[in-house]
Coordinates of C-alpha atoms in Angstrom, one line a residue:
Chain A
M1 CA -145.7 50.0 -18.2
A2 CA -148.6 48.1 -19.8
E3 CA -150.3 46.0 -17.2
R4 CA -149.8 42.4 -17.8
R5 CA -152.8 40.2 -17.4
P6 CA -153.0 37.2 -15.1
F7 CA -152.4 33.8 -16.8
T8 CA -152.9 30.2 -15.8
L9 CA -150.0 27.8 -15.2
G10 CA -150.6 24.1 -15.4
L11 CA -148.4 21.5 -13.7
V12 CA -148.5 17.8 -14.8
Q13 CA -147.8 15.3 -12.0
A14 CA -147.6 11.9 -13.5
Q15 CA -146.3 8.4 -13.2
A16 CA -143.8 7.1 -15.8
G17 CA -143.7 3.6 -17.1
P18 CA -141.0 1.6 -18.9
D19 CA -142.4 2.5 -22.4
R20 CA -141.3 6.0 -23.6
R21 CA -144.0 6.1 -26.3
K22 CA -146.7 5.5 -23.8
N23 CA -145.2 8.1 -21.4
L24 CA -145.2 10.7 -24.3
E25 CA -148.8 10.0 -25.2
R26 CA -149.8 10.1 -21.5
A27 CA -148.1 13.5 -21.2
A28 CA -149.8 14.7 -24.4
R29 CA -153.2 13.8 -23.1
A30 CA -152.4 15.5 -19.8
V31 CA -151.4 18.7 -21.5
E32 CA -154.6 18.6 -23.6
R33 CA -156.7 18.2 -20.5
A34 CA -154.8 21.0 -18.7
A35 CA -155.2 23.3 -21.7
A36 CA -158.9 22.5 -21.9
D37 CA -159.2 23.5 -18.3
G38 CA -157.6 26.9 -19.1
A39 CA -153.8 26.4 -18.7
E40 CA -151.8 28.7 -20.9
V41 CA -148.3 27.5 -19.8
I42 CA -147.9 23.9 -18.9
C43 CA -144.9 22.3 -17.2
L44 CA -144.1 18.6 -17.3
Q45 CA -142.0 16.8 -14.7
E46 CA -138.3 16.3 -14.9
L47 CA -137.2 13.7 -17.5
F48 CA -140.9 13.0 -18.0
A49 CA -140.4 10.7 -21.1
D50 CA -138.8 7.9 -19.0
R51 CA -138.6 6.4 -15.7
Y52 CA -136.0 8.1 -13.5
F53 CA -133.0 6.2 -14.9
C54 CA -130.4 7.9 -12.7
Q55 CA -130.9 5.4 -9.9
T56 CA -128.0 3.4 -11.2
E57 CA -125.0 4.2 -13.4
D58 CA -125.1 2.4 -16.7
P59 CA -123.4 3.7 -19.8
A60 CA -126.0 2.0 -22.0
L61 CA -128.6 4.4 -20.7
F62 CA -127.0 7.3 -22.7
D63 CA -129.0 5.8 -25.5
L64 CA -132.1 7.4 -23.9
A65 CA -130.7 10.8 -24.7
E66 CA -131.7 12.8 -27.8
T67 CA -131.0 16.1 -29.5
V68 CA -133.0 19.3 -29.0
P69 CA -134.9 19.7 -31.3
G70 CA -135.5 16.0 -31.5
P71 CA -138.3 13.5 -31.2
C72 CA -139.6 14.5 -27.7
T73 CA -139.6 18.2 -28.4
G74 CA -141.1 17.5 -31.8
R75 CA -144.0 15.5 -30.4
M76 CA -144.6 18.1 -27.8
A77 CA -144.4 20.9 -30.4
E78 CA -147.4 19.3 -32.1
V79 CA -149.3 19.3 -28.7
A80 CA -148.3 23.0 -28.2
R81 CA -149.7 23.9 -31.6
R82 CA -152.9 21.9 -31.1
T83 CA -153.6 23.3 -27.7
G84 CA -152.2 26.8 -28.0
A85 CA -150.3 26.4 -24.8
A86 CA -146.7 27.2 -24.1
L87 CA -144.9 24.1 -22.7
V88 CA -141.9 23.4 -20.4
V89 CA -140.5 20.1 -21.8
P90 CA -137.8 18.4 -19.9
V91 CA -135.4 16.3 -22.1
F92 CA -132.4 14.1 -21.5
E93 CA -130.3 16.1 -24.0
R94 CA -127.6 14.7 -26.2
R95 CA -125.3 17.6 -27.1
A96 CA -122.2 15.8 -28.4
P97 CA -120.6 12.4 -27.7
G98 CA -119.9 12.4 -24.0
V99 CA -121.7 15.7 -23.4
F100 CA -125.3 15.2 -22.1
H101 CA -127.5 17.5 -20.1
N102 CA -130.6 17.5 -17.9
T103 CA -132.5 20.1 -19.9
A104 CA -135.8 21.8 -20.2
A105 CA -137.0 23.2 -23.6
V106 CA -139.5 26.0 -23.4
L107 CA -141.9 25.7 -26.4
G108 CA -144.0 28.6 -27.6
R109 CA -147.7 28.0 -28.5
D110 CA -146.7 27.7 -32.1
G111 CA -144.4 24.9 -31.2
E112 CA -141.2 26.9 -31.6
I113 CA -138.4 26.5 -29.2
I114 CA -138.2 29.8 -27.3
G115 CA -135.1 28.7 -25.4
L116 CA -133.3 26.0 -23.3
Y117 CA -132.5 25.8 -19.7
R118 CA -129.8 23.2 -18.8
K119 CA -129.8 22.1 -15.1
M120 CA -127.1 24.0 -13.3
H121 CA -126.9 22.2 -10.0
I122 CA -126.3 18.5 -10.4
P123 CA -126.9 16.1 -7.5
D124 CA -125.1 13.0 -6.7
D125 CA -126.6 11.1 -3.8
P126 CA -127.6 7.5 -3.3
G127 CA -130.2 6.8 -6.0
Y128 CA -129.7 10.1 -7.8
C129 CA -126.5 9.4 -9.8
E130 CA -126.9 12.5 -11.9
K131 CA -123.2 13.6 -11.9
F132 CA -122.6 10.4 -14.0
Y133 CA -125.1 11.3 -16.6
F134 CA -125.3 15.1 -16.9
A135 CA -122.7 17.7 -17.5
P136 CA -123.4 20.9 -15.5
G137 CA -125.5 23.4 -17.4
D138 CA -123.6 26.2 -19.1
L139 CA -126.5 28.5 -20.2
G140 CA -126.8 30.2 -16.8
F141 CA -130.0 31.3 -15.1
R142 CA -132.7 32.6 -17.5
S143 CA -136.2 33.6 -18.0
F144 CA -138.4 33.0 -21.1
E145 CA -141.0 35.3 -22.6
T146 CA -144.1 33.2 -23.5
H147 CA -147.3 34.7 -25.1
V148 CA -148.7 35.3 -21.6
G149 CA -145.9 35.8 -19.2
R150 CA -142.2 35.6 -18.4
I151 CA -141.3 32.3 -16.8
G152 CA -138.1 31.1 -15.2
V153 CA -137.2 27.5 -15.5
L154 CA -135.0 25.6 -13.0
I155 CA -134.8 21.8 -12.4
C156 CA -135.2 19.8 -9.2
W157 CA -131.9 20.0 -7.3
D158 CA -131.8 23.7 -8.2
Q159 CA -134.7 24.0 -5.8
W160 CA -132.4 23.9 -2.8
F161 CA -130.2 26.8 -4.0
P162 CA -131.3 30.4 -3.1
E163 CA -128.8 31.7 -5.6
A164 CA -130.7 30.0 -8.5
A165 CA -134.0 31.4 -7.5
R166 CA -132.6 34.8 -7.0
L167 CA -130.8 35.0 -10.3
T168 CA -133.8 33.7 -12.2
A169 CA -136.0 36.2 -10.5
M170 CA -133.5 38.9 -11.4
A171 CA -133.7 37.7 -15.0
G172 CA -137.3 38.9 -14.9
A173 CA -139.3 35.8 -14.2
E174 CA -142.7 36.3 -12.8
V175 CA -142.9 32.6 -11.8
L176 CA -140.2 30.0 -11.2
V177 CA -141.2 26.6 -12.5
Y178 CA -139.3 23.5 -11.3
P179 CA -139.7 20.2 -13.2
T180 CA -138.8 17.7 -10.5
A181 CA -138.2 14.1 -9.7
I182 CA -137.9 13.8 -5.9
G183 CA -139.1 11.0 -3.6
W184 CA -138.5 8.9 -0.6
H185 CA -136.0 6.0 -0.2
P186 CA -138.5 3.4 1.1
A187 CA -136.3 2.6 4.1
E188 CA -136.3 6.2 5.2
K189 CA -139.9 7.1 4.6
A190 CA -141.4 6.2 8.0
N191 CA -138.7 8.0 10.0
R192 CA -137.6 10.9 7.9
G193 CA -140.2 11.1 5.1
R194 CA -142.3 13.8 6.5
E195 CA -139.3 16.0 7.5
Q196 CA -137.9 15.6 4.0
L197 CA -141.1 16.6 2.3
E198 CA -141.6 19.6 4.5
A199 CA -138.0 20.7 4.0
W200 CA -138.6 20.6 0.2
Q201 CA -141.8 22.6 0.6
A202 CA -140.2 25.1 3.0
V203 CA -137.2 25.9 0.9
Q204 CA -139.3 26.7 -2.2
R205 CA -141.8 28.7 -0.1
G206 CA -138.8 30.7 1.1
H207 CA -137.7 31.5 -2.5
A208 CA -141.2 32.9 -3.2
V209 CA -141.0 35.2 -0.2
A210 CA -137.4 36.3 -0.7
N211 CA -138.0 37.2 -4.3
G212 CA -141.6 38.3 -4.4
V213 CA -142.2 35.7 -7.1
Y214 CA -144.5 32.8 -7.8
V215 CA -142.9 29.4 -7.4
A216 CA -144.2 26.1 -8.8
A217 CA -143.0 22.6 -9.0
A218 CA -144.2 19.6 -11.1
N219 CA -143.0 16.4 -9.5
R220 CA -143.4 12.8 -10.6
V221 CA -145.3 10.3 -8.5
G222 CA -145.1 6.5 -7.9
L223 CA -142.6 3.9 -6.9
E224 CA -140.0 3.2 -9.5
V225 CA -137.7 0.1 -8.9
P226 CA -134.8 -0.2 -11.3
A227 CA -134.6 -3.3 -13.5
T228 CA -131.4 -4.2 -11.7
G229 CA -133.2 -4.4 -8.4
G230 CA -133.0 -2.5 -5.2
P231 CA -135.6 -0.7 -3.1
G232 CA -136.2 2.0 -5.7
I233 CA -137.6 5.5 -5.1
E234 CA -141.1 6.4 -4.2
F235 CA -141.6 9.7 -5.9
W236 CA -143.6 11.9 -3.6
G237 CA -145.7 14.0 -6.0
A238 CA -147.0 16.9 -3.9
S239 CA -146.6 19.3 -6.8
L240 CA -147.0 22.7 -5.4
A241 CA -147.4 26.4 -6.0
F242 CA -146.7 29.4 -3.8
G243 CA -147.6 33.1 -4.4
P244 CA -145.1 35.9 -4.0
M245 CA -145.8 36.3 -0.3
G246 CA -145.3 32.6 0.2
E247 CA -149.0 31.9 0.3
V248 CA -149.9 28.3 -0.5
L249 CA -151.8 28.2 -3.8
A250 CA -151.8 24.5 -4.6
Q251 CA -150.6 21.2 -3.2
A252 CA -151.1 17.9 -5.1
P253 CA -151.4 14.5 -3.4
A254 CA -148.4 12.4 -2.7
D255 CA -149.8 9.1 -4.2
R256 CA -151.5 9.8 -7.5
E257 CA -151.4 11.6 -10.8
Q258 CA -152.8 15.1 -10.8
I259 CA -153.0 18.2 -13.0
V260 CA -152.6 21.4 -10.9
L261 CA -153.8 24.8 -12.2
V262 CA -152.5 28.1 -10.7
E263 CA -153.2 31.7 -11.6
V264 CA -150.1 33.8 -11.9
D265 CA -150.9 37.5 -11.6
P266 CA -148.0 39.9 -12.4
S267 CA -149.7 42.7 -10.6
R268 CA -149.4 40.7 -7.4
V269 CA -145.7 40.5 -8.0
E270 CA -145.7 44.3 -8.4
E271 CA -147.7 44.8 -5.2
C272 CA -145.6 42.5 -3.0
R273 CA -142.3 44.0 -4.1
R274 CA -143.7 47.6 -3.4
G275 CA -144.6 46.4 0.1
W276 CA -141.4 44.7 0.8
P277 CA -138.7 46.0 -1.6
F278 CA -135.9 43.6 -1.0
F279 CA -134.3 44.1 -4.4
R280 CA -133.8 47.8 -3.5
D281 CA -131.8 46.9 -0.4
R282 CA -129.5 44.1 -1.6
R283 CA -125.9 44.8 -0.5
I284 CA -124.4 44.1 -3.9
D285 CA -121.1 45.6 -2.6
A286 CA -120.8 42.9 0.1
Y287 CA -121.8 39.7 -1.7
Q288 CA -118.4 38.8 -3.2
G289 CA -118.1 35.9 -0.8
L290 CA -120.9 34.1 -2.6
L291 CA -118.5 33.4 -5.4
K292 CA -116.4 31.2 -3.0
R293 CA -117.0 27.6 -2.0
F294 CA -117.1 28.3 1.7
G295 CA -115.9 30.9 4.2
Chain B
M1 CA -112.6 16.9 14.3
A2 CA -113.5 17.0 17.9
E3 CA -117.2 16.6 18.3
R4 CA -118.9 19.7 19.6
R5 CA -121.5 19.2 22.2
P6 CA -125.0 20.6 21.9
F7 CA -125.7 23.9 23.7
T8 CA -128.7 25.9 24.7
L9 CA -129.7 29.1 23.0
G10 CA -132.0 31.5 24.8
L11 CA -134.2 34.1 23.1
V12 CA -135.7 37.0 25.1
Q13 CA -139.0 38.3 23.7
A14 CA -139.9 41.5 25.6
Q15 CA -141.9 44.7 25.7
A16 CA -140.0 47.9 25.8
G17 CA -141.2 51.0 27.8
P18 CA -140.2 54.6 27.6
D19 CA -137.6 54.3 30.4
R20 CA -134.3 52.9 29.2
R21 CA -133.1 52.0 32.7
K22 CA -136.1 49.9 33.3
N23 CA -135.7 48.2 30.0
L24 CA -132.2 47.4 30.8
E25 CA -133.1 46.0 34.2
R26 CA -136.0 44.0 32.7
A27 CA -133.5 42.5 30.1
A28 CA -131.0 41.7 32.9
R29 CA -133.6 39.8 34.8
A30 CA -134.8 38.0 31.7
V31 CA -131.2 36.9 30.9
E32 CA -130.8 35.7 34.5
R33 CA -133.9 33.6 34.2
A34 CA -132.9 32.2 30.9
A35 CA -129.4 31.3 32.2
A36 CA -131.0 29.7 35.3
D37 CA -133.1 27.6 33.0
G38 CA -129.9 26.5 31.1
A39 CA -129.3 29.0 28.4
E40 CA -125.6 29.3 27.5
V41 CA -126.0 31.9 24.7
I42 CA -128.8 34.5 25.0
C43 CA -130.1 36.9 22.4
L44 CA -132.0 40.1 23.2
Q45 CA -134.3 41.7 20.7
E46 CA -133.2 44.4 18.2
L47 CA -132.6 47.8 19.9
F48 CA -133.8 46.3 23.1
A49 CA -132.9 49.2 25.3
D50 CA -135.6 51.5 23.9
R51 CA -138.9 51.6 22.3
Y52 CA -138.6 51.2 18.5
F53 CA -137.8 54.9 17.9
C54 CA -137.5 54.5 14.1
Q55 CA -141.2 55.0 13.6
T56 CA -140.5 58.7 13.0
E57 CA -137.5 60.8 11.8
D58 CA -136.3 63.1 14.5
P59 CA -132.7 64.3 14.7
A60 CA -133.0 64.6 18.5
L61 CA -133.2 60.8 18.8
F62 CA -129.6 60.4 17.9
D63 CA -129.1 61.3 21.5
L64 CA -130.2 57.7 22.3
A65 CA -127.1 56.3 20.6
E66 CA -124.0 55.3 22.5
T67 CA -120.6 54.0 21.9
V68 CA -119.5 50.3 22.0
P69 CA -118.2 49.6 24.6
G70 CA -120.6 51.9 26.5
P71 CA -123.2 51.9 29.1
C72 CA -125.5 49.2 27.5
T73 CA -122.8 46.8 26.8
G74 CA -121.2 47.6 30.1
R75 CA -124.3 46.7 32.0
M76 CA -124.9 43.5 30.0
A77 CA -121.2 42.5 30.5
E78 CA -121.9 42.4 34.2
V79 CA -124.9 40.2 33.5
A80 CA -122.8 37.9 31.3
R81 CA -120.2 37.6 34.0
R82 CA -122.8 36.9 36.7
T83 CA -124.7 34.3 34.7
G84 CA -121.8 32.8 32.7
A85 CA -123.8 33.1 29.5
A86 CA -122.6 34.7 26.2
L87 CA -124.9 37.4 25.1
V88 CA -126.1 39.0 21.9
V89 CA -126.6 42.7 22.8
P90 CA -128.2 45.0 20.2
V91 CA -127.1 48.6 20.5
F92 CA -127.9 51.9 18.7
E93 CA -124.2 52.5 18.1
R94 CA -122.7 56.0 17.9
R95 CA -119.5 55.5 15.9
A96 CA -118.7 59.2 15.0
P97 CA -120.7 62.4 14.6
G98 CA -123.2 61.6 11.8
V99 CA -122.2 57.9 11.7
F100 CA -124.6 55.6 13.6
H101 CA -125.3 51.9 13.2
N102 CA -127.9 49.3 14.2
T103 CA -125.4 47.0 15.8
A104 CA -125.3 43.8 17.9
A105 CA -122.3 43.2 20.2
V106 CA -121.5 39.6 21.0
L107 CA -120.3 39.4 24.6
G108 CA -118.5 36.4 26.0
R109 CA -119.3 34.8 29.3
D110 CA -116.5 36.9 30.9
G111 CA -118.2 40.1 29.7
E112 CA -115.6 40.6 27.0
I113 CA -116.7 41.9 23.5
I114 CA -116.0 39.0 21.1
G115 CA -117.1 41.1 18.2
L116 CA -119.6 43.4 16.5
Y117 CA -122.1 42.9 13.8
R118 CA -123.5 46.0 12.1
K119 CA -126.8 45.6 10.3
M120 CA -126.1 45.3 6.6
H121 CA -129.6 45.6 5.1
I122 CA -131.3 48.7 6.2
P123 CA -135.1 49.1 5.6
D124 CA -137.0 52.2 4.9
D125 CA -140.7 51.6 4.9
P126 CA -143.6 53.5 6.5
G127 CA -143.0 53.2 10.2
Y128 CA -139.5 51.8 9.8
C129 CA -137.4 54.9 9.0
E130 CA -134.1 53.1 9.4
K131 CA -132.2 54.6 6.5
F132 CA -132.5 58.0 8.4
Y133 CA -130.8 56.7 11.5
F134 CA -128.4 54.0 10.5
A135 CA -125.5 53.9 8.1
P136 CA -125.3 50.5 6.3
G137 CA -123.0 48.1 8.1
D138 CA -119.4 47.8 6.9
L139 CA -118.2 44.7 8.8
G140 CA -119.7 42.2 6.5
F141 CA -121.3 38.8 7.4
R142 CA -119.6 37.1 10.4
S143 CA -119.7 34.4 12.9
F144 CA -118.5 34.5 16.5
E145 CA -116.9 31.8 18.6
T146 CA -118.5 31.6 22.0
H147 CA -117.5 29.2 24.8
V148 CA -120.1 26.7 23.5
G149 CA -120.6 27.3 19.8
R150 CA -120.1 29.4 16.8
I151 CA -123.0 31.8 16.2
G152 CA -123.9 34.1 13.3
V153 CA -125.6 37.3 14.1
L154 CA -127.9 39.2 11.7
I155 CA -130.5 41.8 12.4
C156 CA -134.2 42.0 11.4
W157 CA -134.5 43.2 7.8
D158 CA -131.5 40.9 7.0
Q159 CA -134.0 38.1 7.6
W160 CA -135.4 38.6 4.1
F161 CA -132.1 38.2 2.3
P162 CA -130.9 34.7 1.4
E163 CA -127.5 36.2 0.6
A164 CA -127.0 37.2 4.3
A165 CA -128.0 33.8 5.6
R166 CA -125.8 32.0 3.1
L167 CA -122.7 34.2 3.8
T168 CA -123.1 33.9 7.6
A169 CA -123.4 30.1 7.3
M170 CA -120.4 30.1 5.1
A171 CA -118.6 32.0 7.9
G172 CA -119.0 28.9 10.0
A173 CA -122.1 29.7 12.0
E174 CA -124.0 26.7 13.5
V175 CA -127.0 28.9 14.3
L176 CA -128.1 32.2 12.8
V177 CA -129.6 34.5 15.4
Y178 CA -131.7 37.5 14.4
P179 CA -132.5 40.2 17.0
T180 CA -135.7 41.6 15.5
A181 CA -138.4 44.3 15.7
I182 CA -141.2 43.5 13.4
G183 CA -144.9 43.9 13.7
W184 CA -148.2 44.8 12.2
H185 CA -149.5 48.2 11.1
P186 CA -152.8 48.1 13.1
A187 CA -154.7 49.1 9.9
E188 CA -153.3 46.1 8.0
K189 CA -153.5 43.5 10.7
A190 CA -157.0 42.1 10.0
N191 CA -156.5 41.8 6.3
R192 CA -152.8 41.1 5.8
G193 CA -151.5 40.3 9.2
R194 CA -151.5 36.5 9.0
E195 CA -150.0 36.5 5.5
Q196 CA -147.2 38.9 6.7
L197 CA -146.4 36.8 9.8
E198 CA -146.3 33.6 7.8
A199 CA -144.1 35.1 5.1
W200 CA -141.6 36.1 7.9
Q201 CA -141.6 32.6 9.3
A202 CA -141.4 31.0 5.8
V203 CA -138.4 33.0 4.6
Q204 CA -136.4 32.1 7.8
R205 CA -137.4 28.5 7.6
G206 CA -136.1 28.5 4.0
H207 CA -132.7 29.8 5.2
A208 CA -132.5 26.9 7.7
V209 CA -133.1 24.3 5.0
A210 CA -131.0 25.9 2.3
N211 CA -128.0 26.2 4.6
G212 CA -128.4 23.2 6.9
V213 CA -128.2 25.5 9.9
Y214 CA -130.2 26.4 12.9
V215 CA -132.1 29.7 12.6
A216 CA -133.6 31.7 15.5
A217 CA -135.2 35.1 15.9
A218 CA -135.9 37.1 19.1
N219 CA -138.6 39.6 18.4
R220 CA -140.1 42.4 20.5
V221 CA -143.8 42.3 21.4
G222 CA -146.5 44.8 22.2
L223 CA -148.1 48.0 20.7
E224 CA -145.8 51.0 20.6
V225 CA -147.3 54.3 19.6
P226 CA -144.9 57.2 19.1
A227 CA -145.1 60.3 21.4
T228 CA -145.9 62.3 18.2
G229 CA -149.0 60.2 17.6
G230 CA -150.1 57.9 14.8
P231 CA -151.3 54.3 14.9
G232 CA -148.0 52.8 16.0
I233 CA -146.8 49.3 15.4
E234 CA -148.0 46.2 17.1
F235 CA -144.8 44.1 17.4
W236 CA -145.9 40.5 16.8
G237 CA -143.5 38.5 19.0
A238 CA -143.6 35.0 17.7
S239 CA -139.9 34.6 18.3
L240 CA -138.9 31.3 16.6
A241 CA -136.4 28.7 16.0
F242 CA -135.9 26.2 13.2
G243 CA -133.5 23.2 13.0
P244 CA -131.3 22.5 10.0
M245 CA -134.0 20.6 8.1
G246 CA -136.4 23.5 8.7
E247 CA -138.1 21.6 11.5
V248 CA -140.0 23.9 13.9
L249 CA -138.3 23.9 17.3
A250 CA -140.0 26.9 19.0
Q251 CA -142.6 29.5 18.4
A252 CA -143.4 32.1 21.0
P253 CA -146.9 33.7 21.3
A254 CA -147.7 37.0 19.5
D255 CA -149.1 38.9 22.4
R256 CA -146.9 38.5 25.5
E257 CA -143.3 38.3 26.8
Q258 CA -141.5 35.0 26.7
I259 CA -138.2 33.4 27.1
V260 CA -137.5 30.7 24.5
L261 CA -134.9 27.9 25.0
V262 CA -133.6 25.9 22.0
E263 CA -131.0 23.2 21.9
V264 CA -128.4 23.7 19.1
D265 CA -126.7 20.4 18.2
P266 CA -123.7 20.8 15.8
S267 CA -123.8 17.1 15.0
R268 CA -127.3 17.7 13.6
V269 CA -125.7 20.3 11.2
E270 CA -123.1 17.7 10.2
E271 CA -125.8 15.1 9.6
C272 CA -128.1 17.3 7.6
R273 CA -125.3 18.5 5.3
R274 CA -124.1 15.0 4.7
G275 CA -127.6 14.0 3.6
W276 CA -128.1 17.0 1.5
P277 CA -124.7 18.5 0.5
F278 CA -125.8 21.7 -1.0
F279 CA -122.5 23.5 -0.3
R280 CA -120.7 20.8 -2.4
D281 CA -122.8 21.7 -5.5
R282 CA -123.0 25.5 -5.4
R283 CA -122.2 26.9 -8.9
I284 CA -119.7 29.5 -7.8
D285 CA -118.6 29.9 -11.4
A286 CA -122.1 31.1 -12.3
Y287 CA -123.2 33.5 -9.5
Q288 CA -121.5 36.7 -10.7
G289 CA -125.0 38.2 -11.4
L290 CA -125.6 38.3 -7.7
L291 CA -123.3 41.2 -7.5
K292 CA -125.7 43.2 -9.7
R293 CA -128.8 45.1 -8.7
F294 CA -131.0 43.3 -11.1
G295 CA -130.9 41.4 -14.4

């Protein structure tokens, strides 16, 4: 096997305002800065083009969706070509009337669409009304070959599912990247905020160890209160990266925008999996129960 | 549903010497102390009756194996009856000529055998020659109803496999307990020891979060050098417990014996899974790939 060289992953942690055009241009500038700093694959946060509109259920908001390819991926394709970086571009995808997805397009450095990931695990919790907006993904768990490395893409709620991480690692990913939009309910932050944030970090760190793979998440940041009122969500930033032994490589602040750069070294994946060869020992004859809802 | 009351889990972290009878009596005394301190279910470390004999491959060592029920479970059944605690009793199980398992028997407080778990994932790494000694378990992933709560039992190398944790949680376990024998190769400790220990903690913490379940491990402690020579293994203790949000409940020292007590509260499992209902959203239609070796 030809040795694959290390590459630099960039994560953009940003605030989103009410104006999509401004959000897109802010993202374009962030990608340019990340690329100037050496990033070769750059991941934007979940649904980066807008505020997190899923706090309420409103049929009019389906107007925010667009096709892929479409305006968002078109604008980001220009940025990919200009910077020479591959991009993970989350999109509220309009597939057909009544069929919408929470999607991430992977763009190559020439602006081409390498492939799509459609969010497989869809949450529905107070303030996260995603089952209203998004049909569950039907493309399965995938990895995408960029000019520098093979990346797996999953989105936000997928973070909590070991099955998603495992299947994406088994698809050949050297790094799992998670565009994310997670935060605190303001009323819960004082009492439960720390525990929630640490749980989010812990489950992703576990995926890194269990799969001998890099794991990275690009989260949004800032308080977003819906136009209809309510306490809103304080997105907790804290974009992160772990190495394939679970070692902490990066941790962004919780209260401001940041670009995170991480080196992904495929030879480190090789080394860790030789030391602890979990894939050798999986009991694939005894996992049928995983296809059931519960015991 | 009748609310289940919290119960106290005890973990025995001990050294093992060359004399099995002394090891058994040391374990009996530790169980008695744990029970006196309030433990209602008590877990001993992996293969607690002996030194960790799997450092080398020696056909003569199959003489250490015994049937279940047999002398080890018999002795521990007396302790269960005397203390009124349910016990997780690891045994080198002789099932038939040429068929041996790394097993844990769950004993009820009346000394009865509630059931067996036979280690499903068998390691084979330098110093851990378990594929030589143990046939892979064939009883699957299970949970066991004790007089106070439903516990899942997994053993050591199983710790690294999210599938094992998931299936055992799906079998109804409120806590996953892992009898364990893991440590440092002395030559690696200075450079890689911390990273290895943290990876071990991280993957188990991840299981707790992903499954909304308590996780606990009882590890052995102390340097064991085989009679045939070699550097041996320094077992790293650090027996641990996490709550169903991944919160750290207990962490024993790395260099001495300890009894760890942890409260397991089924209502906390209920609460965490209502807040983050991962089991609701598992994509059981899309997990078939988990039954394959790799992508």
